[in-house]
PDB file of C-alpha atoms and ligand atoms in Angstrom:
ATOM      1  CA  MET A   1      22.598   6.641  -3.804  1.00  0.00           C
ATOM      2  CA  PRO A   2      24.797   8.245  -6.290  1.00  0.00           C
ATOM      3  CA  GLU A   3      26.340  11.442  -6.068  1.00  0.00           C
ATOM      4  CA  ALA A   4      24.544  13.994  -5.205  1.00  0.00           C
ATOM      5  CA  ALA A   5      25.254  16.534  -8.016  1.00  0.00           C
ATOM      6  CA  GLN A   6      23.514  13.946 -10.372  1.00  0.00           C
ATOM      7  CA  ARG A   7      21.415  12.316  -7.855  1.00  0.00           C
ATOM      8  CA  LYS A   8      17.573  12.494  -9.057  1.00  0.00           C
ATOM      9  CA  PRO A   9      15.287  13.702  -5.857  1.00  0.00           C
ATOM     10  CA  PRO A  10      13.395  10.357  -4.281  1.00  0.00           C
ATOM     11  CA  ILE A  11       9.926   9.057  -4.943  1.00  0.00           C
ATOM     12  CA  GLY A  12       8.448   9.034  -1.274  1.00  0.00           C
ATOM     13  CA  VAL A  13       6.307   6.192  -0.934  1.00  0.00           C
ATOM     14  CA  PHE A  14       4.701   5.088   2.469  1.00  0.00           C
ATOM     15  CA  ASP A  15       2.413   2.800   3.989  1.00  0.00           C
ATOM     16  CA  SER A  16       1.426   1.461   7.620  1.00  0.00           C
ATOM     17  CA  GLY A  17       3.772  -0.813   7.612  1.00  0.00           C
ATOM     18  CA  VAL A  18       5.290  -3.764   4.971  1.00  0.00           C
ATOM     19  CA  GLY A  19       2.068  -3.123   2.743  1.00  0.00           C
ATOM     20  CA  GLY A  20       2.972  -0.648   0.728  1.00  0.00           C
ATOM     21  CA  LEU A  21       5.971  -2.919  -0.552  1.00  0.00           C
ATOM     22  CA  SER A  22       3.782  -4.344  -3.262  1.00  0.00           C
ATOM     23  CA  ILE A  23       3.098  -0.709  -4.504  1.00  0.00           C
ATOM     24  CA  LEU A  24       7.040  -0.631  -4.731  1.00  0.00           C
ATOM     25  CA  LYS A  25       7.465  -3.482  -6.282  1.00  0.00           C
ATOM     26  CA  ALA A  26       5.360  -2.640  -9.226  1.00  0.00           C
ATOM     27  CA  LEU A  27       6.777   1.364  -9.130  1.00  0.00           C
ATOM     28  CA  GLN A  28      10.363  -0.430  -9.125  1.00  0.00           C
ATOM     29  CA  ALA A  29       9.140  -2.844 -12.390  1.00  0.00           C
ATOM     30  CA  GLU A  30       7.756   0.685 -14.144  1.00  0.00           C
ATOM     31  CA  LEU A  31      10.754   3.349 -13.072  1.00  0.00           C
ATOM     32  CA  PRO A  32      13.455   1.087 -12.324  1.00  0.00           C
ATOM     33  CA  HIS A  33      16.076   4.432 -12.811  1.00  0.00           C
ATOM     34  CA  GLU A  34      14.279   5.949 -10.341  1.00  0.00           C
ATOM     35  CA  ASN A  35      15.411   6.399  -6.622  1.00  0.00           C
ATOM     36  CA  PHE A  36      12.780   5.618  -3.890  1.00  0.00           C
ATOM     37  CA  ILE A  37      12.712   6.271  -0.126  1.00  0.00           C
ATOM     38  CA  TYR A  38       9.919   3.586   1.847  1.00  0.00           C
ATOM     39  CA  VAL A  39       8.621   4.608   4.798  1.00  0.00           C
ATOM     40  CA  ALA A  40       7.027   1.579   6.784  1.00  0.00           C
ATOM     41  CA  ASP A  41       4.816   3.047   9.727  1.00  0.00           C
ATOM     42  CA  SER A  42       5.153  -0.226  11.655  1.00  0.00           C
ATOM     43  CA  GLY A  43       5.159   1.566  15.030  1.00  0.00           C
ATOM     44  CA  PHE A  44       1.896   3.235  14.719  1.00  0.00           C
ATOM     45  CA  ALA A  45       0.443  -0.048  12.525  1.00  0.00           C
ATOM     46  CA  PRO A  46      -2.145  -1.348  11.748  1.00  0.00           C
ATOM     47  CA  TYR A  47      -4.355   1.894  10.025  1.00  0.00           C
ATOM     48  CA  GLY A  48      -7.070  -0.035   9.239  1.00  0.00           C
ATOM     49  CA  GLU A  49      -8.977  -0.256  12.545  1.00  0.00           C
ATOM     50  CA  ARG A  50      -8.261   3.101  13.388  1.00  0.00           C
ATOM     51  CA  ASP A  51     -10.103   6.138  13.344  1.00  0.00           C
ATOM     52  CA  GLN A  52      -9.611   8.568  10.446  1.00  0.00           C
ATOM     53  CA  GLY A  53      -8.137  11.592  12.462  1.00  0.00           C
ATOM     54  CA  PHE A  54      -5.045   8.906  13.581  1.00  0.00           C
ATOM     55  CA  VAL A  55      -4.360   8.081   9.998  1.00  0.00           C
ATOM     56  CA  LEU A  56      -4.736  11.546   8.713  1.00  0.00           C
ATOM     57  CA  ALA A  57      -2.255  13.087  11.372  1.00  0.00           C
ATOM     58  CA  ARG A  58       0.849   9.928  10.870  1.00  0.00           C
ATOM     59  CA  ALA A  59       0.311  10.655   6.905  1.00  0.00           C
ATOM     60  CA  ARG A  60       0.975  14.577   7.653  1.00  0.00           C
ATOM     61  CA  VAL A  61       3.944  13.935   9.895  1.00  0.00           C
ATOM     62  CA  ILE A  62       5.083  11.200   7.357  1.00  0.00           C
ATOM     63  CA  THR A  63       4.913  13.814   4.280  1.00  0.00           C
ATOM     64  CA  ARG A  64       6.268  16.977   6.240  1.00  0.00           C
ATOM     65  CA  GLN A  65       9.531  14.253   7.163  1.00  0.00           C
ATOM     66  CA  LEU A  66      10.057  13.750   3.656  1.00  0.00           C
ATOM     67  CA  LEU A  67      10.156  17.074   2.211  1.00  0.00           C
ATOM     68  CA  ARG A  68      11.960  18.270   5.309  1.00  0.00           C
ATOM     69  CA  GLN A  69      14.655  16.121   4.439  1.00  0.00           C
ATOM     70  CA  PRO A  70      17.461  17.975   2.394  1.00  0.00           C
ATOM     71  CA  GLU A  71      19.130  15.025   1.764  1.00  0.00           C
ATOM     72  CA  LEU A  72      16.091  13.399   0.438  1.00  0.00           C
ATOM     73  CA  ALA A  73      13.758  15.713  -0.358  1.00  0.00           C
ATOM     74  CA  ILE A  74      11.163  14.131  -2.708  1.00  0.00           C
ATOM     75  CA  GLN A  75      10.094  14.637  -5.943  1.00  0.00           C
ATOM     76  CA  ALA A  76       6.574  12.821  -5.462  1.00  0.00           C
ATOM     77  CA  LEU A  77       4.676  11.008  -3.251  1.00  0.00           C
ATOM     78  CA  VAL A  78       3.047   7.394  -3.031  1.00  0.00           C
ATOM     79  CA  VAL A  79       0.707   6.879  -0.679  1.00  0.00           C
ATOM     80  CA  ALA A  80       0.815   3.088  -1.215  1.00  0.00           C
ATOM     81  CA  CYS A  81      -2.181   2.574   1.308  1.00  0.00           C
ATOM     82  CA  ASN A  82      -5.918   2.160   0.760  1.00  0.00           C
ATOM     83  CA  THR A  83      -6.308   3.144   3.953  1.00  0.00           C
ATOM     84  CA  ALA A  84      -4.776   6.093   4.130  1.00  0.00           C
ATOM     85  CA  THR A  85      -5.299   6.853   0.518  1.00  0.00           C
ATOM     86  CA  ALA A  86      -9.257   7.425   1.758  1.00  0.00           C
ATOM     87  CA  ALA A  87      -8.450   9.366   5.418  1.00  0.00           C
ATOM     88  CA  ALA A  88      -5.901  11.524   3.826  1.00  0.00           C
ATOM     89  CA  ILE A  89      -5.130  12.432   0.136  1.00  0.00           C
ATOM     90  CA  HIS A  90      -7.423  15.444  -0.251  1.00  0.00           C
ATOM     91  CA  LEU A  91      -5.915  16.777   2.872  1.00  0.00           C
ATOM     92  CA  LEU A  92      -2.571  16.011   1.741  1.00  0.00           C
ATOM     93  CA  ARG A  93      -2.818  17.213  -1.608  1.00  0.00           C
ATOM     94  CA  GLN A  94      -4.316  21.001  -0.495  1.00  0.00           C
ATOM     95  CA  ASP A  95      -0.954  20.928   2.203  1.00  0.00           C
ATOM     96  CA  HIS A  96       1.026  20.351  -0.276  1.00  0.00           C
ATOM     97  CA  PRO A  97      -0.144  21.329  -3.825  1.00  0.00           C
ATOM     98  CA  GLU A  98       3.175  22.022  -5.541  1.00  0.00           C
ATOM     99  CA  LEU A  99       4.319  17.630  -4.534  1.00  0.00           C
ATOM    100  CA  PRO A 100       2.504  14.992  -6.987  1.00  0.00           C
ATOM    101  CA  ILE A 101       1.058  13.067  -4.838  1.00  0.00           C
ATOM    102  CA  ILE A 102      -0.470   9.673  -5.759  1.00  0.00           C
ATOM    103  CA  GLY A 103      -3.054   7.260  -3.956  1.00  0.00           C
ATOM    104  CA  VAL A 104      -4.157   3.675  -4.063  1.00  0.00           C
ATOM    105  CA  GLU A 105      -7.841   2.001  -4.067  1.00  0.00           C
ATOM    106  CA  PRO A 106      -9.340  -0.938  -4.413  1.00  0.00           C
ATOM    107  CA  ALA A 107      -9.459  -2.049  -7.561  1.00  0.00           C
ATOM    108  CA  LEU A 108     -12.815  -2.067  -8.585  1.00  0.00           C
ATOM    109  CA  ARG A 109     -12.721  -1.259 -11.866  1.00  0.00           C
ATOM    110  CA  PRO A 110     -10.586  -3.669 -13.359  1.00  0.00           C
ATOM    111  CA  ALA A 111     -12.183  -6.141 -11.543  1.00  0.00           C
ATOM    112  CA  ILE A 112     -15.459  -5.033 -13.772  1.00  0.00           C
ATOM    113  CA  ALA A 113     -13.215  -5.497 -16.544  1.00  0.00           C
ATOM    114  CA  LEU A 114     -12.478  -8.911 -15.540  1.00  0.00           C
ATOM    115  CA  SER A 115     -15.209 -10.057 -14.068  1.00  0.00           C
ATOM    116  CA  ARG A 116     -18.052 -12.626 -16.034  1.00  0.00           C
ATOM    117  CA  THR A 117     -20.397 -13.039 -12.975  1.00  0.00           C
ATOM    118  CA  GLY A 118     -20.690  -9.779 -12.105  1.00  0.00           C
ATOM    119  CA  ARG A 119     -20.478 -10.548  -8.661  1.00  0.00           C
ATOM    120  CA  ILE A 120     -16.662  -9.529  -7.003  1.00  0.00           C
ATOM    121  CA  GLY A 121     -15.772  -9.659  -3.733  1.00  0.00           C
ATOM    122  CA  VAL A 122     -13.804  -6.842  -1.686  1.00  0.00           C
ATOM    123  CA  MET A 123     -11.281  -7.644   1.113  1.00  0.00           C
ATOM    124  CA  ALA A 124     -10.198  -4.238   2.891  1.00  0.00           C
ATOM    125  CA  THR A 125      -9.471  -2.543   5.618  1.00  0.00           C
ATOM    126  CA  ARG A 126     -12.559  -1.473   8.049  1.00  0.00           C
ATOM    127  CA  GLY A 127     -11.139   1.861   7.507  1.00  0.00           C
ATOM    128  CA  THR A 128     -11.205   1.957   3.652  1.00  0.00           C
ATOM    129  CA  LEU A 129     -14.931   0.114   3.648  1.00  0.00           C
ATOM    130  CA  ASN A 130     -16.018   3.115   5.902  1.00  0.00           C
ATOM    131  CA  SER A 131     -14.768   5.712   3.947  1.00  0.00           C
ATOM    132  CA  GLN A 132     -16.655   8.166   2.013  1.00  0.00           C
ATOM    133  CA  LYS A 133     -14.304   7.845  -0.920  1.00  0.00           C
ATOM    134  CA  PHE A 134     -14.751   4.124  -1.373  1.00  0.00           C
ATOM    135  CA  LYS A 135     -18.968   4.839  -0.677  1.00  0.00           C
ATOM    136  CA  THR A 136     -18.364   7.500  -3.681  1.00  0.00           C
ATOM    137  CA  LEU A 137     -16.128   5.002  -5.689  1.00  0.00           C
ATOM    138  CA  GLN A 138     -18.638   2.239  -5.388  1.00  0.00           C
ATOM    139  CA  ALA A 139     -21.619   3.680  -5.608  1.00  0.00           C
ATOM    140  CA  GLY A 140     -20.467   5.120  -9.104  1.00  0.00           C
ATOM    141  CA  LEU A 141     -20.329   2.005 -10.114  1.00  0.00           C
ATOM    142  CA  ALA A 142     -22.891  -0.170  -8.445  1.00  0.00           C
ATOM    143  CA  GLU A 143     -25.179  -0.400 -11.866  1.00  0.00           C
ATOM    144  CA  GLN A 144     -22.005  -2.412 -13.210  1.00  0.00           C
ATOM    145  CA  ALA A 145     -21.733  -5.124 -10.756  1.00  0.00           C
ATOM    146  CA  GLN A 146     -22.673  -6.214  -7.316  1.00  0.00           C
ATOM    147  CA  PHE A 147     -19.307  -5.871  -5.070  1.00  0.00           C
ATOM    148  CA  ILE A 148     -19.786  -7.755  -2.068  1.00  0.00           C
ATOM    149  CA  CYS A 149     -17.311  -6.111   0.694  1.00  0.00           C
ATOM    150  CA  GLN A 150     -15.377  -7.722   3.681  1.00  0.00           C
ATOM    151  CA  PRO A 151     -13.921  -5.746   6.096  1.00  0.00           C
ATOM    152  CA  CYS A 152     -10.856  -7.939   6.907  1.00  0.00           C
ATOM    153  CA  ASP A 153      -9.506  -6.936  10.328  1.00  0.00           C
ATOM    154  CA  GLY A 154      -6.534  -8.421  11.620  1.00  0.00           C
ATOM    155  CA  LEU A 155      -4.750  -9.710   8.040  1.00  0.00           C
ATOM    156  CA  ALA A 156      -2.864  -6.834   7.778  1.00  0.00           C
ATOM    157  CA  ASP A 157      -1.402  -7.090  11.136  1.00  0.00           C
ATOM    158  CA  ALA A 158      -0.701 -10.848  10.737  1.00  0.00           C
ATOM    159  CA  ILE A 159       0.742 -10.231   7.464  1.00  0.00           C
ATOM    160  CA  GLU A 160       3.263  -7.882   9.332  1.00  0.00           C
ATOM    161  CA  ARG A 161       3.881  -9.580  11.877  1.00  0.00           C
ATOM    162  CA  HIS A 162       4.190 -12.647   8.976  1.00  0.00           C
ATOM    163  CA  ASP A 163       2.083 -15.193  10.871  1.00  0.00           C
ATOM    164  CA  THR A 164       1.082 -17.424   8.295  1.00  0.00           C
ATOM    165  CA  GLU A 165      -0.640 -19.623  10.690  1.00  0.00           C
ATOM    166  CA  GLN A 166      -3.522 -16.491  11.737  1.00  0.00           C
ATOM    167  CA  MET A 167      -2.850 -15.463   8.080  1.00  0.00           C
ATOM    168  CA  THR A 168      -4.501 -18.494   6.217  1.00  0.00           C
ATOM    169  CA  ALA A 169      -6.753 -18.364   9.534  1.00  0.00           C
ATOM    170  CA  LEU A 170      -8.061 -15.256   8.412  1.00  0.00           C
ATOM    171  CA  CYS A 171      -7.948 -16.093   4.765  1.00  0.00           C
ATOM    172  CA  VAL A 172     -10.439 -18.860   5.553  1.00  0.00           C
ATOM    173  CA  GLN A 173     -12.962 -16.603   7.705  1.00  0.00           C
ATOM    174  CA  TYR A 174     -12.627 -13.686   5.239  1.00  0.00           C
ATOM    175  CA  THR A 175     -13.329 -15.802   1.777  1.00  0.00           C
ATOM    176  CA  GLN A 176     -15.825 -17.891   3.582  1.00  0.00           C
ATOM    177  CA  ALA A 177     -17.891 -14.613   4.561  1.00  0.00           C
ATOM    178  CA  ILE A 178     -17.969 -13.538   1.069  1.00  0.00           C
ATOM    179  CA  GLY A 179     -20.071 -16.749   0.222  1.00  0.00           C
ATOM    180  CA  ARG A 180     -19.969 -18.988  -3.049  1.00  0.00           C
ATOM    181  CA  LEU A 181     -16.845 -18.443  -5.465  1.00  0.00           C
ATOM    182  CA  GLY A 182     -16.539 -20.001  -8.398  1.00  0.00           C
ATOM    183  CA  THR A 183     -17.126 -19.245 -12.233  1.00  0.00           C
ATOM    184  CA  GLY A 184     -21.051 -20.234 -12.099  1.00  0.00           C
ATOM    185  CA  PRO A 185     -23.508 -18.257 -12.376  1.00  0.00           C
ATOM    186  CA  GLY A 186     -24.259 -16.065  -8.936  1.00  0.00           C
ATOM    187  CA  GLU A 187     -20.536 -16.728  -7.948  1.00  0.00           C
ATOM    188  CA  VAL A 188     -18.249 -14.711  -6.737  1.00  0.00           C
ATOM    189  CA  ASP A 189     -15.444 -14.781  -9.963  1.00  0.00           C
ATOM    190  CA  THR A 190     -13.100 -11.777  -8.781  1.00  0.00           C
ATOM    191  CA  LEU A 191     -11.818 -10.702  -5.712  1.00  0.00           C
ATOM    192  CA  VAL A 192     -10.299  -7.493  -5.095  1.00  0.00           C
ATOM    193  CA  LEU A 193      -7.331  -6.960  -2.533  1.00  0.00           C
ATOM    194  CA  GLY A 194      -8.428  -3.128  -1.692  1.00  0.00           C
ATOM    195  CA  CYS A 195      -5.222  -3.594   0.930  1.00  0.00           C
ATOM    196  CA  THR A 196      -1.382  -3.308  -0.076  1.00  0.00           C
ATOM    197  CA  HIS A 197      -0.617  -5.748   2.352  1.00  0.00           C
ATOM    198  CA  TYR A 198      -2.984  -8.747   1.074  1.00  0.00           C
ATOM    199  CA  PRO A 199      -0.875  -9.332  -2.437  1.00  0.00           C
ATOM    200  CA  PHE A 200       1.565 -11.199   0.681  1.00  0.00           C
ATOM    201  CA  ALA A 201      -1.643 -13.562   1.286  1.00  0.00           C
ATOM    202  CA  SER A 202      -2.326 -13.975  -2.322  1.00  0.00           C
ATOM    203  CA  GLN A 203      -0.884 -17.472  -2.268  1.00  0.00           C
ATOM    204  CA  GLN A 204      -2.943 -18.364   0.290  1.00  0.00           C
ATOM    205  CA  LEU A 205      -6.329 -17.092  -0.887  1.00  0.00           C
ATOM    206  CA  GLN A 206      -5.547 -18.598  -4.517  1.00  0.00           C
ATOM    207  CA  ALA A 207      -5.761 -22.197  -2.944  1.00  0.00           C
ATOM    208  CA  LEU A 208      -8.495 -21.336  -0.822  1.00  0.00           C
ATOM    209  CA  VAL A 209     -11.084 -19.722  -3.673  1.00  0.00           C
ATOM    210  CA  GLY A 210      -9.636 -22.156  -6.484  1.00  0.00           C
ATOM    211  CA  PRO A 211      -7.572 -21.206  -9.847  1.00  0.00           C
ATOM    212  CA  GLY A 212     -10.577 -20.072 -11.517  1.00  0.00           C
ATOM    213  CA  VAL A 213     -11.421 -17.147  -9.166  1.00  0.00           C
ATOM    214  CA  ARG A 214      -8.926 -13.584 -10.110  1.00  0.00           C
ATOM    215  CA  LEU A 215      -7.388 -11.899  -7.602  1.00  0.00           C
ATOM    216  CA  VAL A 216      -6.971  -8.449  -8.494  1.00  0.00           C
ATOM    217  CA  ASP A 217      -4.681  -5.217  -7.211  1.00  0.00           C
ATOM    218  CA  ASN A 218      -3.599  -1.842  -7.920  1.00  0.00           C
ATOM    219  CA  GLY A 219      -0.184  -1.899  -8.290  1.00  0.00           C
ATOM    220  CA  ALA A 220       0.463  -1.981 -11.885  1.00  0.00           C
ATOM    221  CA  PRO A 221      -1.885   1.102 -12.425  1.00  0.00           C
ATOM    222  CA  VAL A 222      -0.378   3.079  -9.226  1.00  0.00           C
ATOM    223  CA  ALA A 223       3.199   2.306 -11.363  1.00  0.00           C
ATOM    224  CA  ARG A 224       1.459   3.760 -14.356  1.00  0.00           C
ATOM    225  CA  GLN A 225      -0.125   6.603 -13.010  1.00  0.00           C
ATOM    226  CA  THR A 226       3.139   7.438 -11.045  1.00  0.00           C
ATOM    227  CA  ARG A 227       4.703   7.425 -14.256  1.00  0.00           C
ATOM    228  CA  ARG A 228       2.519  10.313 -15.996  1.00  0.00           C
ATOM    229  CA  MET A 229       2.522  12.456 -13.041  1.00  0.00           C
ATOM    230  CA  LEU A 230       6.731  12.659 -12.936  1.00  0.00           C
ATOM    231  CA  SER A 231       7.928  15.826 -14.296  1.00  0.00           C
ATOM    232  CA  SER A 232      10.621  14.047 -15.886  1.00  0.00           C
ATOM    233  CA  LEU A 233      12.218  10.407 -15.654  1.00  0.00           C
ATOM    234  CA  ALA A 234      15.881   9.507 -14.589  1.00  0.00           C
ATOM    235  CA  PRO A 235      18.802   9.454 -17.086  1.00  0.00           C
ATOM    236  CA  GLU A 236      18.910   5.591 -17.965  1.00  0.00           C
ATOM    237  CA  SER A 237      22.348   5.441 -16.442  1.00  0.00           C
ATOM    238  CA  ALA A 238      21.770   3.524 -13.689  1.00  0.00           C
ATOM    239  CA  PRO A 239      19.319   1.407 -11.940  1.00  0.00           C
ATOM    240  CA  GLY A 240      17.711   3.190  -8.950  1.00  0.00           C
ATOM    241  CA  GLU A 241      18.491   3.225  -5.327  1.00  0.00           C
ATOM    242  CA  CYS A 242      15.996   2.259  -2.103  1.00  0.00           C
ATOM    243  CA  LEU A 243      16.179   3.680   1.157  1.00  0.00           C
ATOM    244  CA  LEU A 244      14.311   2.081   3.084  1.00  0.00           C
ATOM    245  CA  PHE A 245      12.951   3.619   6.794  1.00  0.00           C
ATOM    246  CA  SER A 246      10.764   1.662   9.812  1.00  0.00           C
ATOM    247  CA  THR A 247       9.123   3.655  12.318  1.00  0.00           C
ATOM    248  CA  GLY A 248       8.895   0.142  13.878  1.00  0.00           C
ATOM    249  CA  ASP A 249      11.095  -2.677  14.261  1.00  0.00           C
ATOM    250  CA  PRO A 250      13.451  -2.560  11.480  1.00  0.00           C
ATOM    251  CA  ALA A 251      13.877  -6.231  11.435  1.00  0.00           C
ATOM    252  CA  ILE A 252       9.982  -6.771  10.284  1.00  0.00           C
ATOM    253  CA  LEU A 253      10.524  -4.304   7.112  1.00  0.00           C
ATOM    254  CA  GLN A 254      13.841  -5.728   6.117  1.00  0.00           C
ATOM    255  CA  ASN A 255      13.161  -9.227   6.200  1.00  0.00           C
ATOM    256  CA  ALA A 256      10.120  -8.212   4.181  1.00  0.00           C
ATOM    257  CA  ALA A 257      11.657  -6.160   1.590  1.00  0.00           C
ATOM    258  CA  LYS A 258      14.235  -9.381   1.085  1.00  0.00           C
ATOM    259  CA  ARG A 259      11.480 -11.723   1.175  1.00  0.00           C
ATOM    260  CA  TRP A 260       9.088  -9.909  -1.243  1.00  0.00           C
ATOM    261  CA  LEU A 261      11.453  -7.881  -3.287  1.00  0.00           C
ATOM    262  CA  GLY A 262      14.702  -9.682  -3.132  1.00  0.00           C
ATOM    263  CA  LEU A 263      15.386  -6.350  -1.784  1.00  0.00           C
ATOM    264  CA  ASP A 264      18.610  -6.488   0.893  1.00  0.00           C
ATOM    265  CA  VAL A 265      19.509  -3.455   2.369  1.00  0.00           C
ATOM    266  CA  PRO A 266      19.573  -2.310   5.547  1.00  0.00           C
ATOM    267  CA  VAL A 267      16.477  -0.698   7.018  1.00  0.00           C
ATOM    268  CA  GLY A 268      17.643   3.087   8.321  1.00  0.00           C
ATOM    269  CA  ALA A 269      21.169   3.360   7.342  1.00  0.00           C
ATOM    270  CA  ALA A 270      20.564   6.329   4.759  1.00  0.00           C
ATOM    271  CA  PRO A 271      22.467   9.799   5.445  1.00  0.00           C
ATOM    272  CA  CYS A 272      20.268  10.743   8.569  1.00  0.00           C
ATOM    273  CA  GLY A 273      19.449   7.520   9.846  1.00  0.00           C
ATOM    274  CA  SER A 274      15.870   6.577  10.940  1.00  0.00           C
ATOM    275  CA  GLY A 275      15.904   7.243  14.671  1.00  0.00           C
ATOM    276  CA  ALA A 276      17.006  10.906  14.267  1.00  0.00           C
ATOM    277  CA  LEU A 277      14.204  11.050  11.608  1.00  0.00           C
ATOM    278  CA  TRP A 278      11.549   9.062  12.958  1.00  0.00           C
ATOM    279  CA  GLU A 279      10.226   8.566  16.115  1.00  0.00           C
ATOM    280  CA  ARG A 280      10.456   4.864  16.730  1.00  0.00           C
ATOM    281  CA  ARG A 281       7.813   3.191  18.928  1.00  0.00           C
ATOM    282  CA  PRO A 282       7.749  -0.478  20.118  1.00  0.00           C
ATOM    283  CA  ARG A 283       5.002  -2.731  18.261  1.00  0.00           C
ATOM    284  CA  ARG A 284       2.130  -2.770  20.252  1.00  0.00           C
ATOM    285  CA  ASP A 285       0.870  -6.844  20.764  1.00  0.00           C
TER     286      ASP A 285
HETATM  287  N1  DGL B   1      -1.730  -1.641   3.811  1.00  0.00           N
HETATM  288  C1  DGL B   1      -2.754  -0.860   4.047  1.00  0.00           C
HETATM  289  C2  DGL B   1      -4.019  -0.651   3.108  1.00  0.00           C
HETATM  290  O1  DGL B   1      -3.716  -0.264   2.053  1.00  0.00           O
HETATM  291  C3  DGL B   1      -3.580  -0.865   5.606  1.00  0.00           C
HETATM  292  C4  DGL B   1      -3.203  -2.032   6.585  1.00  0.00           C
HETATM  293  C5  DGL B   1      -3.075  -1.249   7.715  1.00  0.00           C
HETATM  294  O2  DGL B   1      -2.553  -0.911   8.598  1.00  0.00           O
HETATM  295  O3  DGL B   1      -4.550  -1.330   8.302  1.00  0.00           O
HETATM  296  O4  DGL B   1      -5.316  -0.251   3.455  1.00  0.00           O
END
């Protein structure tokens, strides 16, 4: 980070794990001069098959920690997780009315704009698809397209572990469950990646569904929304910097950030050190 006197507070970004890096990538492209602090709650991932109370509690702990650090206190928060947005964003906004908080939800509207057949597959976690927030979103758009919703148990976890064999097996299983994919009448021609982990399986998915089927996520719109919510932008004198923290195995986040973002920074090597900031827990098998 630049010297404290001139440093602009970072934007906090968190997810259950490495998935939110897909949002961080879009944020860095849209806001290259801002500083970011990314928290992967990998020690408590996945969120998608947990109850909403658990996810809400984790979202509250992380938000409080991000606001509490005098060195790092954030200027805005991006909840880079569809599951946590659905479970917690309204309550986080209630808890912290002064903080701009931006969430992510499955990209149903962009998918409607792209689809020609009007049949849209939605891949997301069970937690997202069962949430009231998603049901309300879907109900409001039901006249405009037919949504085939597919809970993808285990897929975020496989991506988290970078288990490419399991990723491919689950992508096969879930795309088959969605039904006929293609650009012909009655076929699903657009696939919403409604979990921030899934863009990291887009190569496997695209190979399975063929080049005609569009994969859609909400990274770029979330980044644009974040820009609109900031009260000021960082000066363009220097590129922004990014700190990474994990509540789980730091190597998972470090490798993922390097692999997907070309970001080669040590996880937890920040002013207060991840061990002091975040409770660490070994991964569950
Ligand atoms: N990346 C998260 C999402 O967008 C959830 C993955 C998980 O922890 O299950 O929903």
